[in-house]
Each structure stands twice: as C-alpha cells, then as structure tokens.
PDB file of C-alpha atoms in Angstrom:
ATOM      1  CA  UNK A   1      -7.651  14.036  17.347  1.00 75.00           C
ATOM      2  CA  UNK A   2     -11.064  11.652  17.189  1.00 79.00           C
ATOM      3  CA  UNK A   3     -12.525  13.992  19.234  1.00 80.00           C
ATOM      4  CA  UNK A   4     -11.601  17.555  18.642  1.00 83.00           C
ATOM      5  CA  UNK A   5      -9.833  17.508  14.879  1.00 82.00           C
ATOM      6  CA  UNK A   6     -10.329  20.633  12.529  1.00 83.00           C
ATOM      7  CA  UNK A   7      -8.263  20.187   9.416  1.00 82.00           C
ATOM      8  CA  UNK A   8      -8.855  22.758   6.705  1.00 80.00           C
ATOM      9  CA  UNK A   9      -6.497  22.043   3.642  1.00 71.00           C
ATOM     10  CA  UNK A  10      -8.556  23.948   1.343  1.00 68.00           C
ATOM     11  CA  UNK A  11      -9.917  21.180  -0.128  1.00 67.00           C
ATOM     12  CA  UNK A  12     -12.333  18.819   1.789  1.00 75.00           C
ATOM     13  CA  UNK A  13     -12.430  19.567   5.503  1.00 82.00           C
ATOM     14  CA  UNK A  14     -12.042  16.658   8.267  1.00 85.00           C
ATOM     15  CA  UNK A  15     -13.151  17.227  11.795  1.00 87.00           C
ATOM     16  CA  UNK A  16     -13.801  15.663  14.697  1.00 85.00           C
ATOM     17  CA  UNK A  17     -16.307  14.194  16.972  1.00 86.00           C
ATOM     18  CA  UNK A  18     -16.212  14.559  20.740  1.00 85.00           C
ATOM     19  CA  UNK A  19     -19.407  12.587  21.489  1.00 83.00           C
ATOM     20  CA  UNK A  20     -17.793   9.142  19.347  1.00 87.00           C
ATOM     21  CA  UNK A  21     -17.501   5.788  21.657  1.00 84.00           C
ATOM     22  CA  UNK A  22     -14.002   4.337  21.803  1.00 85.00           C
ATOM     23  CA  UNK A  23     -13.005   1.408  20.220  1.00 83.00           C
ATOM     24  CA  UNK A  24     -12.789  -1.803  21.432  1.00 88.00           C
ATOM     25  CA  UNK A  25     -11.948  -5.320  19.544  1.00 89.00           C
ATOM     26  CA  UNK A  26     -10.072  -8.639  18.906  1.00 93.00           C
ATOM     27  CA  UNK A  27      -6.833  -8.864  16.533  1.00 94.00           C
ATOM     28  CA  UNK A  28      -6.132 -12.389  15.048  1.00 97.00           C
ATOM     29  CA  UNK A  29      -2.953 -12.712  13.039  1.00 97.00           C
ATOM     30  CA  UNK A  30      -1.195 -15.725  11.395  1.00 98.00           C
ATOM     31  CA  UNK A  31       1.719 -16.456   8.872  1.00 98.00           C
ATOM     32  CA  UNK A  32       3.269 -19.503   7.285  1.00 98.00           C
ATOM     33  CA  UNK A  33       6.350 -20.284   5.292  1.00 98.00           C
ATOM     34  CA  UNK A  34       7.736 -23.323   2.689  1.00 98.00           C
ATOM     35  CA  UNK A  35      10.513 -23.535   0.970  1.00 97.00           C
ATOM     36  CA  UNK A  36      10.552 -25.605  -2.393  1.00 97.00           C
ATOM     37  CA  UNK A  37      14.171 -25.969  -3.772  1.00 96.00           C
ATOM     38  CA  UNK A  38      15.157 -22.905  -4.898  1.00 96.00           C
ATOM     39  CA  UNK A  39      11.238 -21.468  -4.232  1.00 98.00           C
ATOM     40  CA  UNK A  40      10.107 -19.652  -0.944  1.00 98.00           C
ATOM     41  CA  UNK A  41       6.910 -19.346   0.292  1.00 98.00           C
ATOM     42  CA  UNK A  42       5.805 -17.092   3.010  1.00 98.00           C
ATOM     43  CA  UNK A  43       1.937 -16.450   3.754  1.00 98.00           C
ATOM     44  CA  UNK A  44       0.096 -13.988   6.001  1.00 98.00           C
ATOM     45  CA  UNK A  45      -4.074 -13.167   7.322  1.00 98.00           C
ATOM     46  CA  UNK A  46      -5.109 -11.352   9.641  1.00 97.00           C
ATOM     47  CA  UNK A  47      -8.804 -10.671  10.661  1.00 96.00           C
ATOM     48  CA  UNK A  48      -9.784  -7.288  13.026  1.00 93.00           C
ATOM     49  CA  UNK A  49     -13.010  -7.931  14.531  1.00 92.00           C
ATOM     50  CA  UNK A  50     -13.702  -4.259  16.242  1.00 87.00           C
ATOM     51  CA  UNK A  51     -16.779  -2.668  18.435  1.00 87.00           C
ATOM     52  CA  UNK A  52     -17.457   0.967  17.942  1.00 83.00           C
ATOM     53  CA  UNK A  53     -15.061   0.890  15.452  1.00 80.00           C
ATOM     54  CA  UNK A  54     -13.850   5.391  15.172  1.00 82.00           C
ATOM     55  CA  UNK A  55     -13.447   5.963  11.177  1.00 82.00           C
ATOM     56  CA  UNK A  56     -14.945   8.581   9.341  1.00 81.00           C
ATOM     57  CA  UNK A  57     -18.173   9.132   7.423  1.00 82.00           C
ATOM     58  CA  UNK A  58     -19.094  11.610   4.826  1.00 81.00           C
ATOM     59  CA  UNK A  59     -21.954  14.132   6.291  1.00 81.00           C
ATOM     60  CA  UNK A  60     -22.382  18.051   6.753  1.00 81.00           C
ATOM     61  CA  UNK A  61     -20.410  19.858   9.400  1.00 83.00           C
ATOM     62  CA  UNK A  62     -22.343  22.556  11.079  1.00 76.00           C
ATOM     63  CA  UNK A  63     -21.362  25.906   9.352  1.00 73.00           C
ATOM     64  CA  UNK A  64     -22.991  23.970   5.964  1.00 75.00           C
ATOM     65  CA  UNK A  65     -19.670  22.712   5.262  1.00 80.00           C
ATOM     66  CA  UNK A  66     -19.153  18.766   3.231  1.00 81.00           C
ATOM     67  CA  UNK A  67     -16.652  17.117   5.804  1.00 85.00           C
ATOM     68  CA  UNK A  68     -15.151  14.049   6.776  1.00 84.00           C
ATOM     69  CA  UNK A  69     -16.348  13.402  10.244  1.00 85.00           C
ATOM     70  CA  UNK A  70     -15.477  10.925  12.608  1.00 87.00           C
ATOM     71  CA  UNK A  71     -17.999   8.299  13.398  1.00 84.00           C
ATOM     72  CA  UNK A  72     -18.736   4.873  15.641  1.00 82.00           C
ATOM     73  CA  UNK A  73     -19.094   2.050  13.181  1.00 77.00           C
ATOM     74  CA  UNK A  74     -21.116  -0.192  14.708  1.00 78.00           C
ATOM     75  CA  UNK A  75     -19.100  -3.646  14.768  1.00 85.00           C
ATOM     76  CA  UNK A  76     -16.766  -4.152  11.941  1.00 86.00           C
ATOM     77  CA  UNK A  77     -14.564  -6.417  10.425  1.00 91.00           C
ATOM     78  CA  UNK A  78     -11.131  -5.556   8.621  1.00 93.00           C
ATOM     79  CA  UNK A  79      -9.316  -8.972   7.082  1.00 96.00           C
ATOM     80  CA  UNK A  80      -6.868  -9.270   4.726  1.00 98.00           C
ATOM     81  CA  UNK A  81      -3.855 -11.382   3.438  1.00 98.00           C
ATOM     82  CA  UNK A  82      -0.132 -11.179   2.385  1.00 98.00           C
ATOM     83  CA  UNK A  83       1.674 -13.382  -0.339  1.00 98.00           C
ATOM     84  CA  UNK A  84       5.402 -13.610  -1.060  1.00 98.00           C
ATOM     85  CA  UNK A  85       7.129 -15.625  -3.566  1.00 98.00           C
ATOM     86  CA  UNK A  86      11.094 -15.988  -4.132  1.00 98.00           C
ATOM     87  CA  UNK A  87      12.933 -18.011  -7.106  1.00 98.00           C
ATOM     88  CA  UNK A  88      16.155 -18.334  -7.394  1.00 97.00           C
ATOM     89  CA  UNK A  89      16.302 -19.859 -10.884  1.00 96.00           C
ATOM     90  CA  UNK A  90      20.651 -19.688 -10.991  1.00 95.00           C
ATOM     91  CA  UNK A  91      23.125 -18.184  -9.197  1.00 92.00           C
ATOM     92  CA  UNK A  92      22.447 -14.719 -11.602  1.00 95.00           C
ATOM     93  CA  UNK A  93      18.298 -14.880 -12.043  1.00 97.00           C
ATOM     94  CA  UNK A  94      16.047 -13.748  -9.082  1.00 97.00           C
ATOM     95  CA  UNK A  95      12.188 -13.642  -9.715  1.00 98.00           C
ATOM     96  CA  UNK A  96      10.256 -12.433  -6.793  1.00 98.00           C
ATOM     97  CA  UNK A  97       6.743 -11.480  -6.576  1.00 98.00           C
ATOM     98  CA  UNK A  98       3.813 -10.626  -3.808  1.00 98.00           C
ATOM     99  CA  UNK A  99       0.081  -9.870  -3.644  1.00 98.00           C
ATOM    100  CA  UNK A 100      -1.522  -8.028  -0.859  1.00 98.00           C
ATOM    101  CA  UNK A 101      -5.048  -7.842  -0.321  1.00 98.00           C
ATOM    102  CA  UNK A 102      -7.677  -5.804   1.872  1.00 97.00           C
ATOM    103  CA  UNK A 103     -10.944  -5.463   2.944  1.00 96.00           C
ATOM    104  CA  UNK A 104     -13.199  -3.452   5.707  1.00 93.00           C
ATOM    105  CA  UNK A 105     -17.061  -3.899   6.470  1.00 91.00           C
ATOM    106  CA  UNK A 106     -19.320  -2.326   8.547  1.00 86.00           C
ATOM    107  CA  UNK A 107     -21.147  -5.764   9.570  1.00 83.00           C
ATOM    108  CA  UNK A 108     -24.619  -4.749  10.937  1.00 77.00           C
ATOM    109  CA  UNK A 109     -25.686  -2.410   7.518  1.00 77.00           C
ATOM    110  CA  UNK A 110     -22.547  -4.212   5.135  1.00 81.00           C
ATOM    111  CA  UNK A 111     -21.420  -1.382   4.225  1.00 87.00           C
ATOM    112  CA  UNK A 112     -17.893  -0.416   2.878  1.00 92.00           C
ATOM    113  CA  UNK A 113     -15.668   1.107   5.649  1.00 88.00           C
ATOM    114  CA  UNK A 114     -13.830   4.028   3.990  1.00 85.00           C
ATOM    115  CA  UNK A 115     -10.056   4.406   2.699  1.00 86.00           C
ATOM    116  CA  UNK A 116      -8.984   0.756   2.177  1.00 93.00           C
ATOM    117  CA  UNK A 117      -6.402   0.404  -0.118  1.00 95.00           C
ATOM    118  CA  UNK A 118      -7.475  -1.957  -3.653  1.00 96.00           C
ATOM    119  CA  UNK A 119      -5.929  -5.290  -4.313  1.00 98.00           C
ATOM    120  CA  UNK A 120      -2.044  -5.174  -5.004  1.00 98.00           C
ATOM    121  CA  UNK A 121       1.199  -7.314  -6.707  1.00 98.00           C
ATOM    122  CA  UNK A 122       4.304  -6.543  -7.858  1.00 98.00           C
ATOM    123  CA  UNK A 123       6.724  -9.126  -9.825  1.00 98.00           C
ATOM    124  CA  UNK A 124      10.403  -8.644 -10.279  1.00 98.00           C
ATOM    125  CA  UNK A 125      13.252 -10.314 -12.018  1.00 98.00           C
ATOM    126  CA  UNK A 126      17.249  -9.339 -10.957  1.00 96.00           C
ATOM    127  CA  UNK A 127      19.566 -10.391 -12.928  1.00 97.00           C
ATOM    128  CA  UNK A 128      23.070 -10.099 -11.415  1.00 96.00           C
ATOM    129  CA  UNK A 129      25.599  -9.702 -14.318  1.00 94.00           C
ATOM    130  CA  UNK A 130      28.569 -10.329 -12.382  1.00 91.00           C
ATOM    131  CA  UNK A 131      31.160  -8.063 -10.465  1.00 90.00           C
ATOM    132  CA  UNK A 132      28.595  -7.002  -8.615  1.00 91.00           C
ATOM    133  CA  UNK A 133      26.764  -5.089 -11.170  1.00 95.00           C
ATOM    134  CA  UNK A 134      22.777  -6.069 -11.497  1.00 96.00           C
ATOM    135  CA  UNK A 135      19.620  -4.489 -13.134  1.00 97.00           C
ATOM    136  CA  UNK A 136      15.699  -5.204 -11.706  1.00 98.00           C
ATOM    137  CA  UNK A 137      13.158  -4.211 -13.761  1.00 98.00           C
ATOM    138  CA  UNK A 138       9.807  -4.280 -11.360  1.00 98.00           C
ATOM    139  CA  UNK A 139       5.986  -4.343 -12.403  1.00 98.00           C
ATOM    140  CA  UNK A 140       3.043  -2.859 -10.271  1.00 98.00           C
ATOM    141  CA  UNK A 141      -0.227  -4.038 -10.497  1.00 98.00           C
ATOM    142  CA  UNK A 142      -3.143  -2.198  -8.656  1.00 97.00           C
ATOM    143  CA  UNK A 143      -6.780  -3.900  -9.152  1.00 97.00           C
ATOM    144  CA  UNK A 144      -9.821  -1.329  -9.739  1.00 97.00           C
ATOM    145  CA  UNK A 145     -11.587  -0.575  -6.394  1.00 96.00           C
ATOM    146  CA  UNK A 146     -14.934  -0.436  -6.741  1.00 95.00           C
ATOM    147  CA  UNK A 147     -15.957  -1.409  -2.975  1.00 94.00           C
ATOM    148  CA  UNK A 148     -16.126   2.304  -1.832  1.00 92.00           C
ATOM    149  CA  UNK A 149     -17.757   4.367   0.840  1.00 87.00           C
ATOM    150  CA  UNK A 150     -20.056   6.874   0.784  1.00 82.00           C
ATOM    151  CA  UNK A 151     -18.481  10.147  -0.706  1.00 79.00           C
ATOM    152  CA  UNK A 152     -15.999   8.051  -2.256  1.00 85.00           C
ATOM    153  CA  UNK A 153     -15.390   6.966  -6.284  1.00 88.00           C
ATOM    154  CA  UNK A 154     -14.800   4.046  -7.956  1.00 92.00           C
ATOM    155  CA  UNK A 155     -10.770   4.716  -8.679  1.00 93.00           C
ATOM    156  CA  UNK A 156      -9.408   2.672 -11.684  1.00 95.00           C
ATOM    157  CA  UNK A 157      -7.255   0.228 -11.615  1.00 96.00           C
ATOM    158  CA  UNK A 158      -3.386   0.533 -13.224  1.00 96.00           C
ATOM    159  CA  UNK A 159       0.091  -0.785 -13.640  1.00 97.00           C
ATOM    160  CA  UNK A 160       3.424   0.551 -13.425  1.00 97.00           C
ATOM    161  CA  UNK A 161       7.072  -0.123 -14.665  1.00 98.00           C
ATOM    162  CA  UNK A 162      10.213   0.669 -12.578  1.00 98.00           C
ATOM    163  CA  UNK A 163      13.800  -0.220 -13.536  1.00 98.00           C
ATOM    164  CA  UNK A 164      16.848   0.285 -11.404  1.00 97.00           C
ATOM    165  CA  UNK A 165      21.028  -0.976 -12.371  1.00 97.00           C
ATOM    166  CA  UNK A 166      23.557  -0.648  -9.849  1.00 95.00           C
ATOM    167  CA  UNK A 167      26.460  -2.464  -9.035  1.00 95.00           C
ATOM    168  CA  UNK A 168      27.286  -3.803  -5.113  1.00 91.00           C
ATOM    169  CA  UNK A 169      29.799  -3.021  -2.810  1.00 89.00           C
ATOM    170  CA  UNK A 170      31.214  -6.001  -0.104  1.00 83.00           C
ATOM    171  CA  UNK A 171      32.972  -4.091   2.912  1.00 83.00           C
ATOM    172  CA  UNK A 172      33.449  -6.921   4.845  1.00 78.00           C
ATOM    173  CA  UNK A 173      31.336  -9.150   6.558  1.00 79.00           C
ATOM    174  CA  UNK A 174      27.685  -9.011   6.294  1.00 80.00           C
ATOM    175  CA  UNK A 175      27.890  -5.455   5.105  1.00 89.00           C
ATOM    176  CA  UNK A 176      27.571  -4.228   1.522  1.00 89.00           C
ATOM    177  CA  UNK A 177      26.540  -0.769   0.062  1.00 91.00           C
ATOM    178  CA  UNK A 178      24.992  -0.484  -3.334  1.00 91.00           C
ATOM    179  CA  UNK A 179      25.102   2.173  -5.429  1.00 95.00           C
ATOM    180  CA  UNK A 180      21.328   2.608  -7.415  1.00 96.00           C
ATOM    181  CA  UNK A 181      20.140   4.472 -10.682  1.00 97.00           C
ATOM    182  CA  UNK A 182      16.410   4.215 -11.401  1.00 97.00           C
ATOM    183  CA  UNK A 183      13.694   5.591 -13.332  1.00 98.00           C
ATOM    184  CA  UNK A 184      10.247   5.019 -11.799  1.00 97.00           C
ATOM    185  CA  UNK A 185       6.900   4.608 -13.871  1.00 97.00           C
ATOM    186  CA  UNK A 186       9.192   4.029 -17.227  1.00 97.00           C
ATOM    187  CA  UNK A 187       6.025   4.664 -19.231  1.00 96.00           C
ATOM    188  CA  UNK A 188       4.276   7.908 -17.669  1.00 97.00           C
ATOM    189  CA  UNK A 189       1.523   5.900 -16.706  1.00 95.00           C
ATOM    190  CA  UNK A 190      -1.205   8.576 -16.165  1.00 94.00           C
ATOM    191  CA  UNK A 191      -3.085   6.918 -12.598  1.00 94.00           C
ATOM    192  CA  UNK A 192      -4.695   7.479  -9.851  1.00 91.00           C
ATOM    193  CA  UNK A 193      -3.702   6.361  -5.867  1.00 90.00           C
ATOM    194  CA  UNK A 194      -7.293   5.507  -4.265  1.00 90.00           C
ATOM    195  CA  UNK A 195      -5.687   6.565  -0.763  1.00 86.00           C
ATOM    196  CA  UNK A 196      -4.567   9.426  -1.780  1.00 82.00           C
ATOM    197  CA  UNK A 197      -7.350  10.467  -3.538  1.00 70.00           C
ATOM    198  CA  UNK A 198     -10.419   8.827  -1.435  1.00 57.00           C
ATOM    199  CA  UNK A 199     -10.741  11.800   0.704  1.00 60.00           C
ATOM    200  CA  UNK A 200     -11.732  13.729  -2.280  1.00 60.00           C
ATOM    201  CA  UNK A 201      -8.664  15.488  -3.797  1.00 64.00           C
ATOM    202  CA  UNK A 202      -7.769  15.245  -7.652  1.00 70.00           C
ATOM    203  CA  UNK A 203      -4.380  14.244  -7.800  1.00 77.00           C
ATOM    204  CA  UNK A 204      -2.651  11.874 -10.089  1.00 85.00           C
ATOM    205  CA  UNK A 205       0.678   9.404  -9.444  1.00 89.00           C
ATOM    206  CA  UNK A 206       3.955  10.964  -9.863  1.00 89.00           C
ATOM    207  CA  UNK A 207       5.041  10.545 -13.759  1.00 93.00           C
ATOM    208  CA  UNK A 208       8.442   9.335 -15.107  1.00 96.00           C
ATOM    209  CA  UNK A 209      11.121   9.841 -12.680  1.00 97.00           C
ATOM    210  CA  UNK A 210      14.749   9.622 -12.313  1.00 97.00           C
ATOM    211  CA  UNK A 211      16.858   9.201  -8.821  1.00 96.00           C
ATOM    212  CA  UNK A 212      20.253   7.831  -7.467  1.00 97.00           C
ATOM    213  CA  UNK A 213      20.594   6.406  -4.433  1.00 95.00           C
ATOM    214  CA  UNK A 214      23.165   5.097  -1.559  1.00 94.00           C
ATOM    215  CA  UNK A 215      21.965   1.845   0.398  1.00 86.00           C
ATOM    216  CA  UNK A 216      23.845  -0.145   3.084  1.00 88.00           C
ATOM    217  CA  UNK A 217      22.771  -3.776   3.631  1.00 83.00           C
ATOM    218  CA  UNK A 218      23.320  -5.826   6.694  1.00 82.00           C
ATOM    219  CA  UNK A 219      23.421  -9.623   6.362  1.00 72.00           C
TER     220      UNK A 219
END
C-alpha cells in the first residue's frame, strides 16, 4: 500500500511510492497507577524514536495532480501521554476524567509530521439514582491544533456535550446488561475533526443525535 497506493475519492488523491525506504525504530512505553481513597490514578508515555519513518507529504503527482504521497521522513520522533482520573465521591456520585496528548516531529528539519490528532479530555459525572437507574452527562474538550504539516490547516479547537440515562440489569454473577438512551453533542456544536479533515476534505462533526443501545458488562 506504501508502495503502490492509488486512492481517488474525488476529493484529494493519495498514492504511493515504490522507491520509499522501510522503516525502522525503537518503541519505549511506560504506565503507572495510585490509588488515593476513593481517587485512582493511572498514567501513561510513550516515545517512538523511528528511521526512515513512511508518512505522507503534500507534493504533485505526475499527471499535474495535488496528492498525498508517501515519503521517508528522515528520523522522527512521535511521544505522547495518557491521563486517567476516577472519584468515587459516595456510593451514587462517579466523576471520571482523562487527557490524552500527542505529538510527531520530523527531527533533522523540525518539522510537523502530518495527521496527529490535537490535545484531548473528557470529564464525566454518573450519578446512580438507585434501582439501577443512572444518568452521565459527559464533556469533550479538543485543544486548537495549530502544529500542522504542510498542506494542512490550523483546525479550531471545540467542546462537546453528551448525556446518556439508563437503568442496569444484574443476571447473575459478574454479568449485567444495561439498557442506554443518549443524545450526543446536546448543543449542535458546529466543529471540525482535524483527522478527519487534515487530508483536505470539508466536513464538519455529526450534529445533535439521538440512539438506544444494548450493552453487556462482564465483571
């Protein structure tokens, strides 16, 4: 696919490159977790050192055509962290939360690698109402990202509201289903997904939504 790719959507075309090097590199990874009380902790980094690194630059294919090629990036470094947070502030209040984070440089000319995803959070609060019957309302907050690529744009940043009730189900041991009614982005919030829109399309978020849905847990 590297090598040979010819993808024409009829928007911004993405090929190949059968002379690119392959990649080679060096994953590091690492994770730690606390617990407070009622408060958990849990931390993650990781850091991607690669060689040669295959990604894809903006350039002219050779029937004229702007494209999406694939390209050798020189040595580069992808890095990046995970946070959780958990609260259990009674036996009916839940507030969780979590912020992810990303980042992707061509080292020799520090340059922005393409299609990496802006900062992120989210922060929840579940309130169980007894019976098994609980509503979560949920926030999303997505940071501007301004640390683009060539052929790329500066997408906003944004936040979201979800909300979702349902009540829980205990079949026996360790299993539960739960029955779920939400409405995603409460507000309309008109945005914009960088990854879904770095490559050049104009597309927006979905709007207000409504769905129902069947889950089975395992404990």
């Amino acid at each position: 696919e590297e090598r040979f790719l010819y993808a024409d959507l009829g928007g911004v075309l993405t090929v190949g490159n059968p002379s690119i090097d392959p990649e080679e590199g060096l994953f590091m990874e690492g994770g730690a977790a606390a617990q407070f009380g009622n408060l958990k902790l849990t931390g993650q980094a990781y850091l991607n050192s690669l060689n040669d690194m295959v990604t894809q630059k903006w350039g002219m294919f050779h029937d004229g055509r702007n494209a999406w090629i694939s390209a050798n990036a020189g040595r580069a470094h992808l890095w990046g962290f995970e946070t959780t947070a958990d609260w259990i502030i009674n036996r009916r209040v839940l507030v969780s939360g979590d912020f992810t984070y990303s980042r992707g440089t061509e080292t020799k000319a520090g340059e922005n690698l393409p299609f990496m995803p802006p900062p992120r959070g989210h922060l929840a609060l579940r309130w169980n109402a007894g019976k098994g019957y609980w509503i979560e309302p949920l926030a999303t907050f997505v940071a501007r990202q301004e640390k683009i690529a060539e052929g790329e744009r500066i997408t906003p940043g944004y936040g979201t509201l979800d909300i979702t009730t349902g009540k829980t189900f205990r079949i026996g041991q360790g299993l539960s289903q739960e029955l779920v009614l939400g409405v995603k982005n409460v507000t309309d919030k008109l945005y914009r997904d960088h990854l879904a829109t770095s490559r050049g399309y104009e597309m927006y978020g979905i709007g207000r939504s409504l769905y129902l849905s069947l889950r089975m847990n395992y404990e």
